[in-house]
Amino acid sequence: MVTPFSEEGSVDYAVAERLADYLVNNGSDGLVVCGTTGESPTLSWQEEYQLYKTVREAVAGRAKVIAGTGSNSTSEAIEATRHACELGLDGSLQVVPYYNKPSQQGLYQHFSQIAAAVPELPIMLYNIPGRTGCALAIETTARLAEISNIVAIKEASGSLDQASQIRYYTPAEFGIYSGDDSLTLPMLSVGGCGVVSVASHLVGPQIQAMVQAYEAGETRLATKIHLQLLPLFKVLFVTTNPVPLKVALAQQGWPVGAVRSPLCMPDDESVSVAIAEVLQQLSDQGILATKA
């Protein structure tokens, strides 16, 4: 879920509340708050905690709320995750530590210590080496999956082979979620169970329908939906996420504001034009959800 900002740059909790309600009513079974799409690197812990409370109250048990409490400091991640647990959230997304490049044993110790600190809270690992500069190995994921409250992974390496091997080496109940909208359907075919989605802000019902169609054995329908949405999946990553998404949401009437520095809104008008063209195409096909 994006983090809405006011014109002055402060977090707009009222819009966050409205957006959370909209997402749950339009295909999302859960909301990840303060993840990459939520610009977590530029949020203070105080802002993050207030967002957790705002979203939890907005969805009121109608969907799970997952807190992005990962950090490249183990002690900081533990503190933030404990606080999220105390707030009554449903789980935590824990990104691979960025910048300091720990070894695989260091990664195992990092995640296992967080899990031990909040044994009652389900934890989803988050592997995105393109952003962190450090990859979570398949073998390490398999070791971590043996810990009772490490229940899933958001796999955003872009590798179907990696997703396949994670499925091979982990228990069937360990959830594998695509971290890329365009790979959701392919990952379902190798044992994935869903997606932590960016595009769901705009086409949540269609993404849910695609997953449900695949699970029901209606693979041709699932492929048809995937191909219809593919232009949107691609245009939302023409530059760094969540910049294109905030452009698209603004074009749909959502007052989510700009992005925080060091990200910036595109100065090249071609980005906005490309996004508008795809949104219009989806609207003409009757696919795009109604405007805010």
Tab-separated table of N, CA and C in Angstrom, residues 41-200:
chain	number	residue	atom	x	y	z
A	41	PRO	N	11.681	3.692	3.669
A	41	PRO	CA	12.964	4.295	4.041
A	41	PRO	C	12.872	5.765	4.449
A	42	THR	N	11.818	6.465	4.007
A	42	THR	CA	11.713	7.890	4.325
A	42	THR	C	10.677	8.181	5.406
A	43	LEU	N	10.104	7.147	6.002
A	43	LEU	CA	9.141	7.321	7.081
A	43	LEU	C	9.835	7.202	8.434
A	44	SER	N	9.432	8.018	9.385
A	44	SER	CA	9.922	7.850	10.753
A	44	SER	C	9.180	6.688	11.392
A	45	TRP	N	9.748	6.135	12.456
A	45	TRP	CA	9.046	5.050	13.148
A	45	TRP	C	7.714	5.550	13.695
A	46	GLN	N	7.669	6.787	14.149
A	46	GLN	CA	6.415	7.335	14.670
A	46	GLN	C	5.341	7.363	13.583
A	47	GLU	N	5.732	7.791	12.380
A	47	GLU	CA	4.790	7.805	11.261
A	47	GLU	C	4.338	6.390	10.914
A	48	GLU	N	5.272	5.461	10.938
A	48	GLU	CA	4.921	4.082	10.617
A	48	GLU	C	3.935	3.517	11.633
A	49	TYR	N	4.184	3.729	12.910
A	49	TYR	CA	3.291	3.195	13.936
A	49	TYR	C	1.885	3.785	13.801
A	50	GLN	N	1.816	5.086	13.491
A	50	GLN	CA	0.503	5.708	13.310
A	50	GLN	C	-0.205	5.136	12.082
A	51	LEU	N	0.549	4.839	11.027
A	51	LEU	CA	-0.043	4.219	9.835
A	51	LEU	C	-0.575	2.826	10.157
A	52	TYR	N	0.174	2.063	10.950
A	52	TYR	CA	-0.296	0.731	11.334
A	52	TYR	C	-1.650	0.828	12.042
A	53	LYS	N	-1.737	1.755	12.995
A	53	LYS	CA	-2.982	1.903	13.754
A	53	LYS	C	-4.121	2.386	12.857
A	54	THR	N	-3.810	3.331	11.980
A	54	THR	CA	-4.835	3.882	11.088
A	54	THR	C	-5.405	2.812	10.169
A	55	VAL	N	-4.528	2.030	9.570
A	55	VAL	CA	-4.986	1.015	8.624
A	55	VAL	C	-5.696	-0.123	9.349
A	56	ARG	N	-5.165	-0.523	10.488
A	56	ARG	CA	-5.815	-1.599	11.255
A	56	ARG	C	-7.246	-1.211	11.607
A	57	GLU	N	-7.430	0.017	12.040
A	57	GLU	CA	-8.776	0.474	12.394
A	57	GLU	C	-9.661	0.615	11.163
A	58	ALA	N	-9.074	0.989	10.034
A	58	ALA	CA	-9.861	1.193	8.814
A	58	ALA	C	-10.435	-0.110	8.277
A	59	VAL	N	-9.658	-1.195	8.387
A	59	VAL	CA	-10.132	-2.465	7.812
A	59	VAL	C	-10.835	-3.333	8.851
A	60	ALA	N	-10.615	-3.045	10.116
A	60	ALA	CA	-11.394	-3.632	11.222
A	60	ALA	C	-11.629	-5.128	11.080
A	61	GLY	N	-10.559	-5.894	10.890
A	61	GLY	CA	-10.681	-7.342	10.835
A	61	GLY	C	-11.148	-7.897	9.508
A	62	ARG	N	-11.397	-7.045	8.523
A	62	ARG	CA	-11.858	-7.526	7.215
A	62	ARG	C	-10.708	-8.013	6.347
A	63	ALA	N	-9.497	-7.675	6.724
A	63	ALA	CA	-8.305	-8.109	5.986
A	63	ALA	C	-7.127	-8.097	6.948
A	64	LYS	N	-6.130	-8.883	6.629
A	64	LYS	CA	-4.928	-8.905	7.456
A	64	LYS	C	-4.088	-7.661	7.176
A	65	VAL	N	-3.458	-7.141	8.221
A	65	VAL	CA	-2.563	-5.993	8.083
A	65	VAL	C	-1.158	-6.451	8.438
A	66	ILE	N	-0.270	-6.330	7.469
A	66	ILE	CA	1.113	-6.786	7.618
A	66	ILE	C	2.023	-5.568	7.716
A	67	ALA	N	2.824	-5.526	8.755
A	67	ALA	CA	3.688	-4.374	8.999
A	67	ALA	C	5.064	-4.580	8.376
A	68	GLY	N	5.488	-3.596	7.596
A	68	GLY	CA	6.849	-3.640	7.061
A	68	GLY	C	7.827	-3.138	8.102
A	69	THR	N	8.288	-4.037	8.959
A	69	THR	CA	9.150	-3.628	10.080
A	69	THR	C	10.589	-4.110	9.906
A	70	GLY	N	10.967	-4.444	8.690
A	70	GLY	CA	12.329	-4.903	8.452
A	70	GLY	C	13.335	-3.774	8.559
A	71	SER	N	14.588	-4.149	8.788
A	71	SER	CA	15.669	-3.173	8.915
A	71	SER	C	16.992	-3.875	8.641
A	72	ASN	N	18.028	-3.087	8.382
A	72	ASN	CA	19.361	-3.687	8.281
A	72	ASN	C	20.058	-3.705	9.627
A	73	SER	N	19.314	-3.378	10.675
A	73	SER	CA	19.778	-3.531	12.053
A	73	SER	C	18.854	-4.526	12.740
A	74	THR	N	19.402	-5.625	13.209
A	74	THR	CA	18.569	-6.661	13.824
A	74	THR	C	17.840	-6.134	15.050
A	75	SER	N	18.530	-5.396	15.891
A	75	SER	CA	17.892	-4.893	17.108
A	75	SER	C	16.769	-3.917	16.785
A	76	GLU	N	16.965	-3.093	15.748
A	76	GLU	CA	15.924	-2.143	15.354
A	76	GLU	C	14.716	-2.878	14.783
A	77	ALA	N	14.954	-3.912	13.988
A	77	ALA	CA	13.853	-4.698	13.430
A	77	ALA	C	13.068	-5.392	14.536
A	78	ILE	N	13.765	-5.899	15.544
A	78	ILE	CA	13.092	-6.560	16.666
A	78	ILE	C	12.213	-5.557	17.413
A	79	GLU	N	12.746	-4.392	17.691
A	79	GLU	CA	11.981	-3.379	18.428
A	79	GLU	C	10.720	-2.981	17.660
A	80	ALA	N	10.878	-2.723	16.355
A	80	ALA	CA	9.731	-2.302	15.545
A	80	ALA	C	8.699	-3.419	15.418
A	81	THR	N	9.173	-4.649	15.269
A	81	THR	CA	8.260	-5.776	15.108
A	81	THR	C	7.505	-6.063	16.407
A	82	ARG	N	8.189	-5.934	17.528
A	82	ARG	CA	7.504	-6.092	18.816
A	82	ARG	C	6.388	-5.058	18.966
A	83	HIS	N	6.664	-3.838	18.532
A	83	HIS	CA	5.668	-2.778	18.650
A	83	HIS	C	4.471	-3.077	17.750
A	84	ALA	N	4.742	-3.552	16.536
A	84	ALA	CA	3.648	-3.922	15.630
A	84	ALA	C	2.802	-5.033	16.222
A	85	CYS	N	3.457	-5.967	16.885
A	85	CYS	CA	2.750	-7.070	17.530
A	85	CYS	C	1.862	-6.539	18.654
A	86	GLU	N	2.385	-5.608	19.427
A	86	GLU	CA	1.608	-5.015	20.523
A	86	GLU	C	0.400	-4.241	20.009
A	87	LEU	N	0.497	-3.722	18.777
A	87	LEU	CA	-0.609	-2.982	18.186
A	87	LEU	C	-1.702	-3.896	17.636
A	88	GLY	N	-1.440	-5.200	17.662
A	88	GLY	CA	-2.445	-6.150	17.222
A	88	GLY	C	-2.462	-6.418	15.733
A	89	LEU	N	-1.333	-6.172	15.048
A	89	LEU	CA	-1.277	-6.459	13.625
A	89	LEU	C	-1.181	-7.965	13.378
A	90	ASP	N	-1.374	-8.355	12.139
A	90	ASP	CA	-1.509	-9.776	11.807
A	90	ASP	C	-0.210	-10.440	11.356
A	91	GLY	N	0.807	-9.652	11.078
A	91	GLY	CA	2.057	-10.232	10.626
A	91	GLY	C	3.075	-9.152	10.335
A	92	SER	N	4.276	-9.598	9.961
A	92	SER	CA	5.363	-8.675	9.678
A	92	SER	C	6.080	-9.092	8.400
A	93	LEU	N	6.392	-8.110	7.560
A	93	LEU	CA	7.215	-8.325	6.376
A	93	LEU	C	8.636	-7.935	6.723
A	94	GLN	N	9.576	-8.879	6.572
A	94	GLN	CA	10.964	-8.665	6.968
A	94	GLN	C	11.884	-8.743	5.751
A	95	VAL	N	12.338	-7.581	5.318
A	95	VAL	CA	13.200	-7.516	4.146
A	95	VAL	C	14.611	-8.000	4.491
A	96	VAL	N	15.288	-8.548	3.494
A	96	VAL	CA	16.703	-8.896	3.655
A	96	VAL	C	17.475	-7.615	3.986
A	97	PRO	N	18.320	-7.638	5.013
A	97	PRO	CA	19.088	-6.435	5.372
A	97	PRO	C	19.861	-5.875	4.173
A	98	TYR	N	19.764	-4.585	4.014
A	98	TYR	CA	20.337	-3.900	2.865
A	98	TYR	C	21.634	-3.212	3.250
A	99	TYR	N	22.477	-2.994	2.297
A	99	TYR	CA	23.736	-2.251	2.383
A	99	TYR	C	24.859	-2.985	3.093
A	100	ASN	N	24.593	-3.611	4.260
A	100	ASN	CA	25.722	-4.186	4.987
A	100	ASN	C	26.097	-5.598	4.554
A	101	LYS	N	25.349	-6.201	3.635
A	101	LYS	CA	25.700	-7.463	2.974
A	101	LYS	C	26.133	-8.580	3.937
A	102	PRO	N	25.241	-9.049	4.801
A	102	PRO	CA	25.592	-10.148	5.697
A	102	PRO	C	25.759	-11.464	4.946
A	103	SER	N	26.467	-12.393	5.568
A	103	SER	CA	26.589	-13.743	5.016
A	103	SER	C	25.256	-14.468	5.180
A	104	GLN	N	25.157	-15.662	4.595
A	104	GLN	CA	23.927	-16.434	4.746
A	104	GLN	C	23.688	-16.817	6.212
A	105	GLN	N	24.758	-17.098	6.939
A	105	GLN	CA	24.589	-17.386	8.363
A	105	GLN	C	24.122	-16.137	9.111
A	106	GLY	N	24.653	-14.975	8.706
A	106	GLY	CA	24.208	-13.728	9.304
A	106	GLY	C	22.729	-13.477	9.030
A	107	LEU	N	22.293	-13.798	7.805
A	107	LEU	CA	20.878	-13.642	7.463
A	107	LEU	C	20.018	-14.590	8.293
A	108	TYR	N	20.493	-15.805	8.440
A	108	TYR	CA	19.729	-16.773	9.239
A	108	TYR	C	19.597	-16.274	10.678
A	109	GLN	N	20.681	-15.805	11.252
A	109	GLN	CA	20.637	-15.312	12.635
A	109	GLN	C	19.722	-14.094	12.755
A	110	HIS	N	19.784	-13.198	11.769
A	110	HIS	CA	18.956	-11.996	11.772
A	110	HIS	C	17.470	-12.363	11.831
A	111	PHE	N	17.023	-13.181	10.894
A	111	PHE	CA	15.604	-13.511	10.818
A	111	PHE	C	15.155	-14.412	11.974
A	112	SER	N	16.012	-15.321	12.380
A	112	SER	CA	15.618	-16.227	13.464
A	112	SER	C	15.514	-15.473	14.791
A	113	GLN	N	16.375	-14.470	15.002
A	113	GLN	CA	16.283	-13.669	16.224
A	113	GLN	C	14.998	-12.836	16.241
A	114	ILE	N	14.615	-12.290	15.095
A	114	ILE	CA	13.359	-11.539	15.026
A	114	ILE	C	12.179	-12.461	15.315
A	115	ALA	N	12.187	-13.640	14.709
A	115	ALA	CA	11.099	-14.596	14.919
A	115	ALA	C	11.004	-15.005	16.380
A	116	ALA	N	12.147	-15.207	17.018
A	116	ALA	CA	12.152	-15.619	18.421
A	116	ALA	C	11.633	-14.512	19.337
A	117	ALA	N	11.805	-13.263	18.922
A	117	ALA	CA	11.375	-12.136	19.752
A	117	ALA	C	9.860	-11.952	19.745
A	118	VAL	N	9.208	-12.443	18.676
A	118	VAL	CA	7.737	-12.310	18.565
A	118	VAL	C	7.151	-13.653	18.120
A	119	PRO	N	7.248	-14.682	18.949
A	119	PRO	CA	6.872	-16.036	18.518
A	119	PRO	C	5.406	-16.183	18.115
A	120	GLU	N	4.559	-15.253	18.576
A	120	GLU	CA	3.136	-15.337	18.253
A	120	GLU	C	2.784	-14.630	16.945
A	121	LEU	N	3.739	-13.928	16.329
A	121	LEU	CA	3.458	-13.122	15.138
A	121	LEU	C	3.976	-13.811	13.871
A	122	PRO	N	3.114	-14.063	12.880
A	122	PRO	CA	3.573	-14.647	11.611
A	122	PRO	C	4.508	-13.686	10.878
A	123	ILE	N	5.545	-14.240	10.281
A	123	ILE	CA	6.546	-13.430	9.589
A	123	ILE	C	6.674	-13.884	8.142
A	124	MET	N	6.692	-12.900	7.245
A	124	MET	CA	6.955	-13.135	5.826
A	124	MET	C	8.331	-12.583	5.496
A	125	LEU	N	9.214	-13.420	4.993
A	125	LEU	CA	10.519	-12.981	4.515
A	125	LEU	C	10.340	-12.202	3.221
A	126	TYR	N	11.313	-11.369	2.886
A	126	TYR	CA	11.219	-10.551	1.674
A	126	TYR	C	12.573	-10.539	0.991
A	127	ASN	N	12.656	-11.244	-0.128
A	127	ASN	CA	13.907	-11.357	-0.875
A	127	ASN	C	13.827	-10.492	-2.123
A	128	ILE	N	14.577	-9.404	-2.134
A	128	ILE	CA	14.580	-8.499	-3.286
A	128	ILE	C	16.005	-7.994	-3.512
A	129	PRO	N	16.864	-8.846	-4.050
A	129	PRO	CA	18.288	-8.510	-4.167
A	129	PRO	C	18.569	-7.278	-5.014
A	130	GLY	N	17.681	-6.940	-5.950
A	130	GLY	CA	17.894	-5.751	-6.763
A	130	GLY	C	17.885	-4.470	-5.957
A	131	ARG	N	17.214	-4.482	-4.808
A	131	ARG	CA	17.176	-3.302	-3.940
A	131	ARG	C	18.132	-3.421	-2.758
A	132	THR	N	18.341	-4.623	-2.269
A	132	THR	CA	19.127	-4.779	-1.039
A	132	THR	C	20.605	-5.021	-1.291
A	133	GLY	N	20.955	-5.485	-2.503
A	133	GLY	CA	22.342	-5.827	-2.783
A	133	GLY	C	22.779	-7.117	-2.125
A	134	CYS	N	21.813	-7.890	-1.634
A	134	CYS	CA	22.111	-9.133	-0.921
A	134	CYS	C	20.947	-10.088	-1.138
A	135	ALA	N	21.237	-11.311	-1.542
A	135	ALA	CA	20.186	-12.278	-1.844
A	135	ALA	C	20.057	-13.314	-0.740
A	136	LEU	N	18.827	-13.708	-0.480
A	136	LEU	CA	18.554	-14.784	0.469
A	136	LEU	C	18.613	-16.103	-0.300
A	137	ALA	N	19.571	-16.948	0.046
A	137	ALA	CA	19.761	-18.205	-0.680
A	137	ALA	C	18.610	-19.169	-0.427
A	138	ILE	N	18.384	-20.045	-1.381
A	138	ILE	CA	17.316	-21.041	-1.274
A	138	ILE	C	17.496	-21.881	-0.015
A	139	GLU	N	18.720	-22.293	0.238
A	139	GLU	CA	18.996	-23.132	1.401
A	139	GLU	C	18.694	-22.397	2.711
A	140	THR	N	18.992	-21.098	2.742
A	140	THR	CA	18.716	-20.317	3.950
A	140	THR	C	17.215	-20.151	4.143
A	141	THR	N	16.503	-19.921	3.053
A	141	THR	CA	15.041	-19.831	3.126
A	141	THR	C	14.464	-21.127	3.680
A	142	ALA	N	14.989	-22.250	3.198
A	142	ALA	CA	14.489	-23.550	3.658
A	142	ALA	C	14.751	-23.744	5.150
A	143	ARG	N	15.920	-23.336	5.621
A	143	ARG	CA	16.227	-23.427	7.053
A	143	ARG	C	15.271	-22.556	7.868
A	144	LEU	N	15.040	-21.346	7.389
A	144	LEU	CA	14.162	-20.421	8.112
A	144	LEU	C	12.718	-20.901	8.117
A	145	ALA	N	12.319	-21.610	7.063
A	145	ALA	CA	10.942	-22.124	6.979
A	145	ALA	C	10.656	-23.163	8.046
A	146	GLU	N	11.698	-23.692	8.678
A	146	GLU	CA	11.513	-24.663	9.763
A	146	GLU	C	11.094	-23.978	11.068
A	147	ILE	N	11.255	-22.654	11.141
A	147	ILE	CA	10.851	-21.895	12.320
A	147	ILE	C	9.345	-21.670	12.251
A	148	SER	N	8.642	-21.971	13.323
A	148	SER	CA	7.183	-22.075	13.267
A	148	SER	C	6.474	-20.803	12.824
A	149	ASN	N	6.967	-19.629	13.225
A	149	ASN	CA	6.249	-18.409	12.853
A	149	ASN	C	6.829	-17.693	11.643
A	150	ILE	N	7.803	-18.307	10.965
A	150	ILE	CA	8.214	-17.813	9.645
A	150	ILE	C	7.419	-18.619	8.633
A	151	VAL	N	6.388	-17.995	8.092
A	151	VAL	CA	5.345	-18.747	7.384
A	151	VAL	C	5.306	-18.508	5.881
A	152	ALA	N	6.077	-17.528	5.379
A	152	ALA	CA	5.958	-17.199	3.955
A	152	ALA	C	7.166	-16.397	3.498
A	153	ILE	N	7.253	-16.234	2.185
A	153	ILE	CA	8.284	-15.374	1.601
A	153	ILE	C	7.671	-14.576	0.464
A	154	LYS	N	8.038	-13.316	0.393
A	154	LYS	CA	7.770	-12.496	-0.784
A	154	LYS	C	9.013	-12.610	-1.648
A	155	GLU	N	8.901	-13.335	-2.733
A	155	GLU	CA	10.058	-13.661	-3.574
A	155	GLU	C	10.086	-12.711	-4.768
A	156	ALA	N	11.024	-11.776	-4.723
A	156	ALA	CA	11.115	-10.752	-5.762
A	156	ALA	C	12.483	-10.760	-6.435
A	157	SER	N	13.057	-11.945	-6.562
A	157	SER	CA	14.335	-12.061	-7.262
A	157	SER	C	14.141	-12.047	-8.772
A	158	GLY	N	12.902	-12.283	-9.216
A	158	GLY	CA	12.620	-12.355	-10.648
A	158	GLY	C	12.937	-13.703	-11.255
A	159	SER	N	13.295	-14.675	-10.421
A	159	SER	CA	13.703	-15.988	-10.912
A	159	SER	C	12.650	-17.046	-10.606
A	160	LEU	N	12.053	-17.597	-11.662
A	160	LEU	CA	11.104	-18.694	-11.468
A	160	LEU	C	11.820	-19.947	-10.997
A	161	ASP	N	13.066	-20.112	-11.398
A	161	ASP	CA	13.831	-21.268	-10.948
A	161	ASP	C	14.032	-21.206	-9.437
A	162	GLN	N	14.320	-20.020	-8.922
A	162	GLN	CA	14.478	-19.869	-7.475
A	162	GLN	C	13.167	-20.181	-6.765
A	163	ALA	N	12.055	-19.666	-7.286
A	163	ALA	CA	10.751	-19.936	-6.681
A	163	ALA	C	10.457	-21.434	-6.701
A	164	SER	N	10.793	-22.092	-7.798
A	164	SER	CA	10.570	-23.539	-7.909
A	164	SER	C	11.360	-24.300	-6.854
A	165	GLN	N	12.614	-23.910	-6.672
A	165	GLN	CA	13.454	-24.619	-5.698
A	165	GLN	C	13.019	-24.333	-4.259
A	166	ILE	N	12.562	-23.111	-4.000
A	166	ILE	CA	12.029	-22.830	-2.664
A	166	ILE	C	10.842	-23.742	-2.393
A	167	ARG	N	9.973	-23.890	-3.400
A	167	ARG	CA	8.817	-24.776	-3.238
A	167	ARG	C	9.260	-26.221	-2.979
A	168	TYR	N	10.308	-26.641	-3.667
A	168	TYR	CA	10.798	-28.009	-3.540
A	168	TYR	C	11.335	-28.274	-2.137
A	169	TYR	N	12.010	-27.276	-1.557
A	169	TYR	CA	12.709	-27.500	-0.286
A	169	TYR	C	11.928	-27.049	0.949
A	170	THR	N	10.728	-26.527	0.780
A	170	THR	CA	9.966	-26.061	1.941
A	170	THR	C	8.657	-26.836	2.066
A	171	PRO	N	8.057	-26.847	3.266
A	171	PRO	CA	6.782	-27.542	3.455
A	171	PRO	C	5.672	-26.908	2.613
A	172	ALA	N	4.675	-27.701	2.279
A	172	ALA	CA	3.588	-27.236	1.414
A	172	ALA	C	2.861	-26.033	2.008
A	173	GLU	N	2.828	-25.936	3.338
A	173	GLU	CA	2.093	-24.843	3.972
A	173	GLU	C	2.891	-23.533	3.996
A	174	PHE	N	4.164	-23.568	3.617
A	174	PHE	CA	4.974	-22.355	3.567
A	174	PHE	C	4.569	-21.559	2.331
A	175	GLY	N	4.084	-20.335	2.529
A	175	GLY	CA	3.553	-19.549	1.420
A	175	GLY	C	4.634	-18.870	0.600
A	176	ILE	N	4.511	-18.973	-0.720
A	176	ILE	CA	5.422	-18.284	-1.632
A	176	ILE	C	4.608	-17.261	-2.415
A	177	TYR	N	4.890	-15.984	-2.178
A	177	TYR	CA	4.167	-14.895	-2.836
A	177	TYR	C	5.077	-14.210	-3.847
A	178	SER	N	4.542	-13.946	-5.013
A	178	SER	CA	5.301	-13.198	-6.004
A	178	SER	C	5.489	-11.768	-5.532
A	179	GLY	N	6.673	-11.235	-5.748
A	179	GLY	CA	6.923	-9.832	-5.457
A	179	GLY	C	6.840	-8.969	-6.689
A	180	ASP	N	6.471	-9.590	-7.820
A	180	ASP	CA	6.344	-8.883	-9.099
A	180	ASP	C	5.002	-9.234	-9.708
A	181	ASP	N	4.192	-8.218	-10.000
A	181	ASP	CA	2.871	-8.483	-10.569
A	181	ASP	C	2.945	-9.312	-11.850
A	182	SER	N	3.913	-9.017	-12.706
A	182	SER	CA	3.983	-9.707	-13.993
A	182	SER	C	4.380	-11.170	-13.861
A	183	LEU	N	4.897	-11.566	-12.696
A	183	LEU	CA	5.289	-12.964	-12.492
A	183	LEU	C	4.304	-13.727	-11.605
A	184	THR	N	3.201	-13.115	-11.252
A	184	THR	CA	2.239	-13.788	-10.377
A	184	THR	C	1.752	-15.092	-10.986
A	185	LEU	N	1.243	-15.036	-12.200
A	185	LEU	CA	0.707	-16.252	-12.825
A	185	LEU	C	1.790	-17.308	-13.033
A	186	PRO	N	2.964	-16.961	-13.586
A	186	PRO	CA	4.014	-17.976	-13.691
A	186	PRO	C	4.397	-18.590	-12.345
A	187	MET	N	4.434	-17.776	-11.289
A	187	MET	CA	4.812	-18.317	-9.990
A	187	MET	C	3.736	-19.227	-9.409
A	188	LEU	N	2.481	-18.942	-9.713
A	188	LEU	CA	1.425	-19.864	-9.285
A	188	LEU	C	1.661	-21.250	-9.878
A	189	SER	N	2.177	-21.289	-11.083
A	189	SER	CA	2.370	-22.571	-11.769
A	189	SER	C	3.497	-23.402	-11.183
A	190	VAL	N	4.373	-22.763	-10.381
A	190	VAL	CA	5.466	-23.516	-9.758
A	190	VAL	C	5.307	-23.576	-8.241
A	191	GLY	N	4.079	-23.345	-7.770
A	191	GLY	CA	3.810	-23.534	-6.353
A	191	GLY	C	3.589	-22.288	-5.537
A	192	GLY	N	3.523	-21.118	-6.177
A	192	GLY	CA	3.212	-19.896	-5.456
A	192	GLY	C	1.754	-19.869	-5.038
A	193	CYS	N	1.406	-18.926	-4.166
A	193	CYS	CA	0.032	-18.882	-3.661
A	193	CYS	C	-0.605	-17.507	-3.793
A	194	GLY	N	0.121	-16.514	-4.299
A	194	GLY	CA	-0.456	-15.185	-4.418
A	194	GLY	C	0.600	-14.160	-4.745
A	195	VAL	N	0.271	-12.895	-4.491
A	195	VAL	CA	1.177	-11.811	-4.846
A	195	VAL	C	1.065	-10.692	-3.821
A	196	VAL	N	2.203	-10.094	-3.497
A	196	VAL	CA	2.218	-8.824	-2.783
A	196	VAL	C	2.308	-7.773	-3.887
A	197	SER	N	1.179	-7.154	-4.174
A	197	SER	CA	0.970	-6.476	-5.449
A	197	SER	C	1.090	-4.965	-5.368
A	198	VAL	N	1.575	-4.382	-6.459
A	198	VAL	CA	1.559	-2.944	-6.672
A	198	VAL	C	0.312	-2.562	-7.477
A	199	ALA	N	0.064	-3.307	-8.551
A	199	ALA	CA	-1.033	-2.986	-9.472
A	199	ALA	C	-2.409	-3.149	-8.846
A	200	SER	N	-2.492	-3.860	-7.720
A	200	SER	CA	-3.789	-4.074	-7.070
A	200	SER	C	-4.428	-2.772	-6.607
